[in-house]
Amino acid sequence: MAALPLDGVRVLLGVTGGIAAYKAADLVRRLRDAGAEVRVVMTEGATQFVTPLTFQALSGNPVRTTLWDSSAEAAMGHIELARWADEVLVAPASADALARFAVGRADDLLATLVLATAAPVTVVPAMNRQMWAHAATQANVALLRQRGVRVLGPASGGQACGEVGDGRMLEPADIIAAVAVGRGPKTLEGLRILVSAGPTFEDIDPVRYIGNRSSGRMGFAIAEAAAAHGADTSLVAGPVALPTPPGVSRRNVRSAREMHDAVLAAAPVHDIYIAAAAVGDFRPEVVSASKLKKSGEPIRLDLVQNPDILADVASLDAPPFLVGFAAETDELERYARGKLERKKLDMIAANQVGNDLGFECAENALLLIWADGSEQLERADKRVIAAALLDRVAARYRASSKARRA
Ligand code: C5P
């Protein structure tokens, strides 16, 4: 039986004033289900949305709302509370809270704790999309990031104010998976892992391209988990707007040929290459220098095949341990096993596309296949799947003839 992802981790949850505060109640419950011990601190604004009693009942601990509470200060003062925490998590983090943390205010309990703690601080912004996009908020977030604060989200979608855009709080399951990734044991210390992620874009003319529906999230989650577990991690990323995971060195590319060159240059100095990118198989033979015009006539695009990055890495003199991906709509195992052999891979991670899995979504399920075995990783958040995948990859790598001798 695997240990719970946050077994014994002491989480200080800061809840600030915003409509997403109601989701923090579910977050407390799930944090405890994941094995965490939770204490909640609410700002005055947060108490306008949810009562402290709700959080007290769910966390099983008294809730603090003010710096000036003499009985609470006698029981567990704010400095003890700051020292108690293994992890400070602020969800939802309002625009005001981010501004106050960025300036280093200490005139309420939560801001004081954020200053006084030596534990990692994670903020989960939630606000109206205009407030999120405002230069002031963006500057505050950039400053917090620069100081080592982890920023999760926000997600995009419908908002309580009726608008649609960036600013929704991440779902509790995603928050927990991300927090758990940073807390795991450093099982990949000493390994150099190269990950490719995202789609590739093949230009047709200066404004059009052929792309695909890969969001890059699976590959980014793998790179994030690799770095969090101690691996020296490089990421070659196709065109996606995802933030670089902490501790990962990133190189951006656009086309399959650019990805090919970046990966082949990096591969010889890595122990493991995980090819999670959805590389475009074809590109237009000619890229038009000017925008193609409508003429009423059909137009013809001649497509030529792109190089196969994995196959070229496999034919290096001393290739790294190779993990490929196979997205299939049917006969998953048969096609994936064929690819494993044809591409000379050490392992393949096969996923069924469709049914809200695989592309453009937060969850995935993978069938891992190697020469003499296989294992199913059941449907879960991509960050959780990434951690499980790396665990299996590291074990197979260490058992393989490609493992460096100590
Ligand atoms: O053959 P197929 O494209 O399904 O293989 C998928 C695997 O091969 C993925 O790991 C993908 O990153 C990799 N690939 C590649 N270069 C290509 C096409 C796919 O490295 N041109």
Tab-separated table of C-alpha atoms and ligand atoms in Angstrom:
chain	number	residue	atom	x	y	z
A	1	MET	CA	0.000	0.000	0.000
A	2	ALA	CA	1.545	3.320	-1.073
A	3	ALA	CA	1.956	6.005	1.585
A	4	LEU	CA	-0.509	8.880	1.433
A	5	PRO	CA	0.872	11.732	-0.703
A	6	LEU	CA	0.973	14.202	2.217
A	7	ASP	CA	1.443	11.767	5.071
A	8	GLY	CA	2.152	13.754	8.253
A	9	VAL	CA	2.763	17.031	6.382
A	10	ARG	CA	1.689	20.056	8.434
A	11	VAL	CA	-0.139	22.446	6.159
A	12	LEU	CA	-0.991	25.951	7.255
A	13	LEU	CA	-3.834	26.980	4.960
A	14	GLY	CA	-4.423	30.712	4.534
A	15	VAL	CA	-7.864	31.593	3.198
A	16	THR	CA	-8.358	35.127	1.861
A	17	GLY	CA	-11.443	37.066	0.826
A	18	GLY	CA	-12.920	35.880	-2.443
A	19	ILE	CA	-15.839	33.858	-3.682
A	20	ALA	CA	-13.499	30.889	-4.243
A	21	ALA	CA	-13.151	30.664	-0.415
A	22	TYR	CA	-15.959	28.102	-0.512
A	23	LYS	CA	-13.678	25.762	-2.477
A	24	ALA	CA	-11.117	26.006	0.316
A	25	ALA	CA	-13.518	24.010	2.510
A	26	ASP	CA	-13.286	21.075	0.106
A	27	LEU	CA	-9.531	21.609	-0.069
A	28	VAL	CA	-9.213	21.158	3.717
A	29	ARG	CA	-11.107	17.895	3.563
A	30	ARG	CA	-8.977	16.592	0.709
A	31	LEU	CA	-5.729	17.706	2.361
A	32	ARG	CA	-6.681	15.616	5.371
A	33	ASP	CA	-7.643	12.683	3.148
A	34	ALA	CA	-4.146	12.974	1.626
A	35	GLY	CA	-2.654	12.569	5.111
A	36	ALA	CA	-1.937	16.221	5.983
A	37	GLU	CA	-2.509	17.905	9.313
A	38	VAL	CA	-4.240	21.212	8.615
A	39	ARG	CA	-4.536	24.491	10.500
A	40	VAL	CA	-6.513	27.296	8.931
A	41	VAL	CA	-5.907	31.030	9.155
A	42	MET	CA	-8.528	33.307	7.627
A	43	THR	CA	-8.279	36.962	6.728
A	44	GLU	CA	-11.111	39.218	7.817
A	45	GLY	CA	-12.328	39.291	4.208
A	46	ALA	CA	-12.488	35.501	4.060
A	47	THR	CA	-14.847	35.403	7.036
A	48	GLN	CA	-17.357	37.390	4.964
A	49	PHE	CA	-17.631	34.415	2.593
A	50	VAL	CA	-17.301	31.323	4.825
A	51	THR	CA	-17.472	31.053	8.602
A	52	PRO	CA	-14.479	29.997	10.712
A	53	LEU	CA	-16.693	27.253	12.155
A	54	THR	CA	-16.769	25.486	8.785
A	55	PHE	CA	-12.981	25.316	8.693
A	56	GLN	CA	-12.756	24.374	12.342
A	57	ALA	CA	-15.061	21.404	11.813
A	58	LEU	CA	-13.249	20.276	8.651
A	59	SER	CA	-9.687	20.761	9.911
A	60	GLY	CA	-10.329	19.503	13.445
A	61	ASN	CA	-8.306	22.453	14.766
A	62	PRO	CA	-9.159	25.953	16.014
A	63	VAL	CA	-9.195	28.578	13.254
A	64	ARG	CA	-7.249	31.834	13.687
A	65	THR	CA	-8.571	35.057	12.203
A	66	THR	CA	-6.662	37.801	13.969
A	67	LEU	CA	-3.234	38.721	15.215
A	68	TRP	CA	-4.753	40.245	18.346
A	69	ASP	CA	-6.306	37.215	20.005
A	70	SER	CA	-4.677	36.872	23.429
A	71	SER	CA	-6.025	33.394	24.260
A	72	ALA	CA	-4.944	32.005	20.876
A	73	GLU	CA	-1.569	33.709	21.181
A	74	ALA	CA	-1.121	32.012	24.540
A	75	ALA	CA	-1.980	28.571	23.061
A	76	MET	CA	-0.078	28.718	19.786
A	77	GLY	CA	1.343	32.143	19.057
A	78	HIS	CA	1.866	33.378	15.552
A	79	ILE	CA	5.581	32.582	15.598
A	80	GLU	CA	4.943	29.020	16.776
A	81	LEU	CA	2.315	28.663	14.075
A	82	ALA	CA	4.822	29.867	11.460
A	83	ARG	CA	7.376	27.349	12.779
A	84	TRP	CA	4.804	24.555	13.024
A	85	ALA	CA	4.072	24.614	9.286
A	86	ASP	CA	5.885	22.343	6.813
A	87	GLU	CA	4.016	24.105	4.029
A	88	VAL	CA	2.163	27.415	3.869
A	89	LEU	CA	-0.599	27.298	1.294
A	90	VAL	CA	-2.745	30.335	0.518
A	91	ALA	CA	-5.915	29.380	-1.364
A	92	PRO	CA	-7.656	31.346	-2.617
A	93	ALA	CA	-5.065	34.133	-2.768
A	94	SER	CA	-6.847	37.401	-3.610
A	95	ALA	CA	-5.229	40.261	-5.530
A	96	ASP	CA	-5.005	42.128	-2.222
A	97	ALA	CA	-3.263	39.213	-0.484
A	98	LEU	CA	-0.697	38.928	-3.304
A	99	ALA	CA	-0.036	42.671	-3.113
A	100	ARG	CA	0.390	42.526	0.641
A	101	PHE	CA	2.767	39.537	0.489
A	102	ALA	CA	4.774	41.237	-2.265
A	103	VAL	CA	5.228	44.368	-0.149
A	104	GLY	CA	5.979	42.352	2.984
A	105	ARG	CA	3.150	43.720	5.147
A	106	ALA	CA	2.724	42.325	8.671
A	107	ASP	CA	-0.470	43.970	9.850
A	108	ASP	CA	-2.683	40.900	9.860
A	109	LEU	CA	-2.089	37.333	10.957
A	110	LEU	CA	-1.746	35.703	7.531
A	111	ALA	CA	0.664	38.286	6.092
A	112	THR	CA	2.721	38.050	9.292
A	113	LEU	CA	2.885	34.257	9.015
A	114	VAL	CA	4.003	34.450	5.396
A	115	LEU	CA	6.872	36.688	6.533
A	116	ALA	CA	7.693	34.685	9.642
A	117	THR	CA	7.760	31.175	8.185
A	118	ALA	CA	10.775	29.307	6.889
A	119	ALA	CA	8.470	26.772	5.166
A	120	PRO	CA	7.821	26.852	1.394
A	121	VAL	CA	4.976	29.198	0.486
A	122	THR	CA	2.487	28.350	-2.266
A	123	VAL	CA	-0.192	30.782	-3.427
A	124	VAL	CA	-3.237	29.860	-5.499
A	125	PRO	CA	-4.593	33.063	-7.046
A	126	ALA	CA	-8.315	33.517	-7.675
A	127	MET	CA	-9.854	36.743	-8.857
A	128	ASN	CA	-11.650	38.534	-11.664
A	129	ARG	CA	-9.730	38.199	-14.933
A	130	GLN	CA	-9.122	41.968	-15.269
A	131	MET	CA	-7.694	42.097	-11.771
A	132	TRP	CA	-5.418	39.142	-12.585
A	133	ALA	CA	-4.307	40.694	-15.884
A	134	HIS	CA	-3.609	44.110	-14.293
A	135	ALA	CA	0.037	45.117	-14.459
A	136	ALA	CA	0.093	45.661	-10.686
A	137	THR	CA	-1.016	42.077	-9.954
A	138	GLN	CA	1.332	40.660	-12.582
A	139	ALA	CA	4.260	42.601	-11.106
A	140	ASN	CA	3.398	41.352	-7.611
A	141	VAL	CA	3.217	37.759	-8.805
A	142	ALA	CA	6.517	38.069	-10.697
A	143	LEU	CA	8.184	39.432	-7.546
A	144	LEU	CA	6.771	36.645	-5.386
A	145	ARG	CA	7.926	34.025	-7.901
A	146	GLN	CA	11.377	35.552	-7.982
A	147	ARG	CA	11.520	35.196	-4.203
A	148	GLY	CA	10.725	31.512	-4.433
A	149	VAL	CA	6.978	31.581	-3.794
A	150	ARG	CA	5.242	28.898	-5.841
A	151	VAL	CA	2.262	30.185	-7.803
A	152	LEU	CA	-0.346	27.604	-8.864
A	153	GLY	CA	-2.732	28.672	-11.607
A	154	PRO	CA	-4.992	30.490	-12.062
A	155	ALA	CA	-7.097	28.355	-14.375
A	156	SER	CA	-9.144	29.757	-17.193
A	157	GLY	CA	-12.899	29.519	-17.558
A	158	GLY	CA	-16.218	30.962	-16.371
A	159	GLN	CA	-16.024	33.237	-13.333
A	160	ALA	CA	-18.457	34.045	-10.539
A	161	CYS	CA	-18.722	37.604	-11.936
A	162	GLY	CA	-20.050	36.202	-15.235
A	163	GLU	CA	-16.870	36.908	-17.175
A	164	VAL	CA	-14.738	34.275	-18.856
A	165	GLY	CA	-10.941	34.232	-18.682
A	166	ASP	CA	-7.923	33.590	-16.455
A	167	GLY	CA	-8.581	33.895	-12.738
A	168	ARG	CA	-10.343	30.775	-11.498
A	169	MET	CA	-8.836	29.015	-8.531
A	170	LEU	CA	-7.256	25.662	-9.427
A	171	GLU	CA	-9.326	22.680	-8.377
A	172	PRO	CA	-8.453	21.223	-4.945
A	173	ALA	CA	-7.216	17.924	-6.460
A	174	ASP	CA	-4.722	19.823	-8.648
A	175	ILE	CA	-3.525	21.907	-5.715
A	176	ILE	CA	-2.893	18.817	-3.628
A	177	ALA	CA	-1.098	16.988	-6.419
A	178	ALA	CA	1.194	19.986	-6.952
A	179	VAL	CA	1.965	20.360	-3.252
A	180	ALA	CA	2.663	16.614	-2.977
A	181	VAL	CA	5.136	16.716	-5.868
A	182	GLY	CA	7.372	19.148	-4.008
A	183	ARG	CA	7.377	17.088	-0.823
A	184	GLY	CA	8.342	13.651	-2.059
A	185	PRO	CA	11.700	11.991	-1.398
A	186	LYS	CA	14.599	12.907	-3.727
A	187	THR	CA	14.514	9.531	-5.441
A	188	LEU	CA	15.976	10.819	-8.731
A	189	GLU	CA	19.041	12.572	-7.283
A	190	GLY	CA	22.051	12.154	-9.565
A	191	LEU	CA	19.996	11.463	-12.711
A	192	ARG	CA	19.966	13.787	-15.717
A	193	ILE	CA	16.555	13.732	-17.369
A	194	LEU	CA	15.602	15.326	-20.678
A	195	VAL	CA	11.906	15.843	-21.439
A	196	SER	CA	10.301	17.104	-24.642
A	197	ALA	CA	6.779	18.477	-24.378
A	198	GLY	CA	3.997	20.229	-26.238
A	199	PRO	CA	3.012	20.367	-29.883
A	200	THR	CA	5.110	21.538	-32.804
A	201	PHE	CA	3.927	24.179	-35.249
A	202	GLU	CA	4.802	23.830	-38.904
A	203	ASP	CA	4.490	27.143	-40.718
A	204	ILE	CA	2.476	27.454	-43.932
A	205	ASP	CA	2.949	31.192	-44.364
A	206	PRO	CA	3.733	34.110	-41.983
A	207	VAL	CA	0.329	33.808	-40.226
A	208	ARG	CA	-0.736	30.172	-40.575
A	209	TYR	CA	0.625	26.895	-39.354
A	210	ILE	CA	-0.212	23.222	-38.919
A	211	GLY	CA	-0.346	22.315	-35.255
A	212	ASN	CA	-1.977	19.761	-32.999
A	213	ARG	CA	-4.033	19.631	-29.817
A	214	SER	CA	-1.230	18.787	-27.373
A	215	SER	CA	-1.412	21.130	-24.337
A	216	GLY	CA	2.082	20.281	-23.101
A	217	ARG	CA	0.693	19.628	-19.631
A	218	MET	CA	1.769	15.988	-19.409
A	219	GLY	CA	5.374	16.754	-20.368
A	220	PHE	CA	5.539	19.813	-18.097
A	221	ALA	CA	4.165	17.737	-15.219
A	222	ILE	CA	6.880	15.133	-15.876
A	223	ALA	CA	9.602	17.798	-15.883
A	224	GLU	CA	8.166	19.333	-12.700
A	225	ALA	CA	8.093	15.967	-10.937
A	226	ALA	CA	11.592	15.048	-12.168
A	227	ALA	CA	13.083	18.257	-10.745
A	228	ALA	CA	11.062	17.940	-7.533
A	229	HIS	CA	12.459	14.431	-7.029
A	230	GLY	CA	16.023	15.671	-7.403
A	231	ALA	CA	16.841	15.015	-11.088
A	232	ASP	CA	18.888	17.495	-13.079
A	233	THR	CA	16.081	18.284	-15.537
A	234	SER	CA	16.036	19.864	-19.005
A	235	LEU	CA	12.873	20.580	-20.935
A	236	VAL	CA	12.566	21.198	-24.660
A	237	ALA	CA	9.166	22.824	-25.068
A	238	GLY	CA	7.081	23.334	-28.172
A	239	PRO	CA	4.867	26.441	-28.417
A	240	VAL	CA	2.782	26.488	-25.210
A	241	ALA	CA	2.154	29.256	-22.677
A	242	LEU	CA	2.826	27.122	-19.588
A	243	PRO	CA	5.157	28.445	-16.873
A	244	THR	CA	8.527	26.733	-16.447
A	245	PRO	CA	8.410	24.346	-13.481
A	246	PRO	CA	10.752	25.269	-10.606
A	247	GLY	CA	14.343	24.086	-11.025
A	248	VAL	CA	13.900	23.055	-14.678
A	249	SER	CA	16.109	24.399	-17.456
A	250	ARG	CA	13.924	25.135	-20.476
A	251	ARG	CA	14.573	25.623	-24.167
A	252	ASN	CA	11.687	26.817	-26.363
A	253	VAL	CA	11.278	25.593	-29.928
A	254	ARG	CA	8.529	25.899	-32.541
A	255	SER	CA	8.899	23.369	-35.340
A	256	ALA	CA	9.705	19.649	-35.334
A	257	ARG	CA	13.057	20.362	-36.932
A	258	GLU	CA	13.955	22.867	-34.198
A	259	MET	CA	12.891	20.328	-31.580
A	260	HIS	CA	14.971	17.676	-33.329
A	261	ASP	CA	18.106	19.833	-33.206
A	262	ALA	CA	17.603	20.858	-29.568
A	263	VAL	CA	16.925	17.297	-28.397
A	264	LEU	CA	19.805	15.748	-30.353
A	265	ALA	CA	22.223	18.340	-28.981
A	266	ALA	CA	21.092	17.674	-25.387
A	267	ALA	CA	20.527	13.893	-25.448
A	268	PRO	CA	24.172	12.707	-25.175
A	269	VAL	CA	24.565	14.342	-21.743
A	270	HIS	CA	21.343	12.891	-20.288
A	271	ASP	CA	20.689	9.509	-18.679
A	272	ILE	CA	17.011	9.393	-19.612
A	273	TYR	CA	15.026	10.984	-22.435
A	274	ILE	CA	11.234	11.131	-22.064
A	275	ALA	CA	9.629	12.077	-25.364
A	276	ALA	CA	6.243	13.446	-24.328
A	277	ALA	CA	5.996	15.935	-27.198
A	278	ALA	CA	3.389	15.494	-29.914
A	279	VAL	CA	5.770	16.062	-32.782
A	280	GLY	CA	4.142	16.992	-36.079
A	281	ASP	CA	4.815	14.209	-38.562
A	282	PHE	CA	4.547	16.442	-41.620
A	283	ARG	CA	5.452	19.984	-42.618
A	284	PRO	CA	4.660	22.006	-45.739
A	285	GLU	CA	7.415	21.488	-48.265
A	286	VAL	CA	7.506	25.200	-49.006
A	287	VAL	CA	6.785	27.984	-46.499
A	288	SER	CA	5.253	30.903	-48.364
A	289	ALA	CA	7.100	34.161	-47.673
A	290	SER	CA	3.865	36.157	-47.917
A	291	LYS	CA	0.321	35.450	-46.747
A	292	LEU	CA	-1.527	33.102	-49.089
A	293	LYS	CA	-4.483	34.854	-50.729
A	294	LYS	CA	-7.979	33.518	-51.389
A	295	SER	CA	-8.596	33.026	-55.089
A	296	GLY	CA	-11.768	30.937	-55.045
A	297	GLU	CA	-9.709	27.982	-56.261
A	298	PRO	CA	-8.665	25.031	-54.045
A	299	ILE	CA	-5.069	25.283	-52.927
A	300	ARG	CA	-2.594	22.458	-52.653
A	301	LEU	CA	-0.195	21.990	-49.803
A	302	ASP	CA	2.592	19.507	-50.395
A	303	LEU	CA	3.654	17.965	-47.124
A	304	VAL	CA	6.985	16.286	-46.445
A	305	GLN	CA	7.809	14.069	-43.505
A	306	ASN	CA	9.598	15.463	-40.448
A	307	PRO	CA	12.580	13.655	-38.934
A	308	ASP	CA	11.706	11.163	-36.198
A	309	ILE	CA	13.405	12.612	-33.130
A	310	LEU	CA	13.183	9.467	-31.000
A	311	ALA	CA	14.492	7.236	-33.760
A	312	ASP	CA	17.465	9.550	-34.281
A	313	VAL	CA	18.230	9.642	-30.550
A	314	ALA	CA	17.966	5.826	-30.483
A	315	SER	CA	20.627	5.556	-33.149
A	316	LEU	CA	23.201	7.635	-31.209
A	317	ASP	CA	26.327	5.693	-30.181
A	318	ALA	CA	25.359	5.645	-26.500
A	319	PRO	CA	21.689	6.613	-26.359
A	320	PRO	CA	20.032	7.551	-23.072
A	321	PHE	CA	17.294	5.341	-21.598
A	322	LEU	CA	14.400	6.065	-23.952
A	323	VAL	CA	10.765	6.542	-23.001
A	324	GLY	CA	8.319	7.242	-25.800
A	325	PHE	CA	4.639	8.127	-25.768
A	326	ALA	CA	1.962	6.627	-27.930
A	327	ALA	CA	-1.453	8.228	-28.209
A	328	GLU	CA	-3.858	5.790	-29.800
A	329	THR	CA	-7.576	5.681	-30.397
A	330	ASP	CA	-7.759	1.877	-30.649
A	331	GLU	CA	-5.781	-1.335	-30.083
A	332	LEU	CA	-3.636	0.567	-27.599
A	333	GLU	CA	-1.373	-2.259	-26.444
A	334	ARG	CA	-0.713	-3.801	-29.845
A	335	TYR	CA	0.236	-0.529	-31.554
A	336	ALA	CA	2.261	0.659	-28.568
A	337	ARG	CA	4.256	-2.579	-28.348
A	338	GLY	CA	4.981	-2.353	-32.063
A	339	LYS	CA	6.285	1.183	-31.564
A	340	LEU	CA	8.425	0.116	-28.597
A	341	GLU	CA	10.226	-2.427	-30.797
A	342	ARG	CA	10.353	-0.415	-34.006
A	343	LYS	CA	11.724	2.706	-32.315
A	344	LYS	CA	14.154	0.712	-30.075
A	345	LEU	CA	12.666	2.194	-26.899
A	346	ASP	CA	13.205	1.026	-23.330
A	347	MET	CA	9.663	1.891	-22.316
A	348	ILE	CA	6.531	3.315	-23.894
A	349	ALA	CA	3.726	5.157	-22.154
A	350	ALA	CA	0.555	4.527	-24.086
A	351	ASN	CA	-2.591	6.548	-23.649
A	352	GLN	CA	-6.007	6.188	-25.075
A	353	VAL	CA	-7.151	9.473	-26.565
A	354	GLY	CA	-10.778	10.489	-26.268
A	355	ASN	CA	-13.198	10.161	-23.283
A	356	ASP	CA	-11.768	13.365	-21.735
A	357	LEU	CA	-8.331	11.826	-21.417
A	358	GLY	CA	-5.030	12.613	-23.050
A	359	PHE	CA	-5.058	15.851	-24.999
A	360	GLU	CA	-6.236	19.251	-23.680
A	361	CYS	CA	-7.267	18.009	-20.251
A	362	ALA	CA	-5.943	17.760	-16.711
A	363	GLU	CA	-6.249	13.999	-16.273
A	364	ASN	CA	-4.615	11.055	-17.932
A	365	ALA	CA	-4.264	7.283	-17.601
A	366	LEU	CA	-1.223	5.445	-18.961
A	367	LEU	CA	-0.340	1.904	-19.878
A	368	LEU	CA	3.420	1.484	-19.372
A	369	ILE	CA	4.982	-1.170	-21.559
A	370	TRP	CA	8.553	-2.484	-21.656
A	371	ALA	CA	10.156	-5.535	-23.282
A	372	ASP	CA	9.040	-8.098	-20.717
A	373	GLY	CA	6.291	-6.409	-18.761
A	374	SER	CA	3.598	-3.779	-18.460
A	375	GLU	CA	1.725	-1.798	-15.812
A	376	GLN	CA	-1.470	0.231	-15.910
A	377	LEU	CA	-1.419	3.658	-14.193
A	378	GLU	CA	-5.063	4.405	-13.462
A	379	ARG	CA	-6.769	7.701	-14.319
A	380	ALA	CA	-5.508	10.596	-12.180
A	381	ASP	CA	-4.368	14.217	-12.344
A	382	LYS	CA	-1.430	14.556	-14.770
A	383	ARG	CA	0.874	15.597	-11.920
A	384	VAL	CA	0.058	12.434	-9.999
A	385	ILE	CA	0.530	10.309	-13.128
A	386	ALA	CA	3.847	12.056	-13.823
A	387	ALA	CA	5.201	11.188	-10.373
A	388	ALA	CA	4.166	7.533	-10.762
A	389	LEU	CA	5.641	7.354	-14.266
A	390	LEU	CA	9.009	8.697	-13.073
A	391	ASP	CA	9.066	6.238	-10.229
A	392	ARG	CA	8.682	3.335	-12.696
A	393	VAL	CA	11.110	4.877	-15.221
A	394	ALA	CA	13.809	5.262	-12.561
A	395	ALA	CA	13.377	1.655	-11.431
A	396	ARG	CA	13.598	0.285	-14.998
A	397	TYR	CA	16.544	2.572	-15.764
A	398	ARG	CA	18.477	1.308	-12.738
A	399	ALA	CA	17.816	-2.286	-13.765
A	400	SER	CA	18.914	-1.635	-17.370
A	401	SER	CA	22.303	-1.992	-19.005
A	402	LYS	CA	22.161	1.758	-19.748
A	403	ALA	CA	22.526	2.702	-16.077
A	404	ARG	CA	25.859	4.390	-15.418
A	405	ARG	CA	28.154	2.401	-13.178
A	406	ALA	CA	28.831	4.221	-9.917
B	1	C5P	O1	4.995	7.188	-34.112
B	1	C5P	P1	4.378	8.130	-33.161
B	1	C5P	O2	4.398	9.563	-33.645
B	1	C5P	O3	3.035	7.753	-32.630
B	1	C5P	O4	5.373	8.056	-31.888
B	1	C5P	C1	5.152	8.818	-30.788
B	1	C5P	C2	6.444	8.993	-30.025
B	1	C5P	O5	7.492	9.347	-30.922
B	1	C5P	C3	6.370	10.128	-29.023
B	1	C5P	O6	7.185	9.804	-27.931
B	1	C5P	C4	6.909	11.316	-29.814
B	1	C5P	O7	7.467	12.308	-28.970
B	1	C5P	C5	7.957	10.670	-30.698
B	1	C5P	N1	8.127	11.289	-32.022
B	1	C5P	C6	9.348	11.839	-32.362
B	1	C5P	N2	9.544	12.415	-33.601
B	1	C5P	C7	8.544	12.418	-34.501
B	1	C5P	C8	7.310	11.842	-34.187
B	1	C5P	C9	7.127	11.291	-32.927
B	1	C5P	O8	10.280	11.824	-31.533
B	1	C5P	N3	8.748	12.978	-35.676
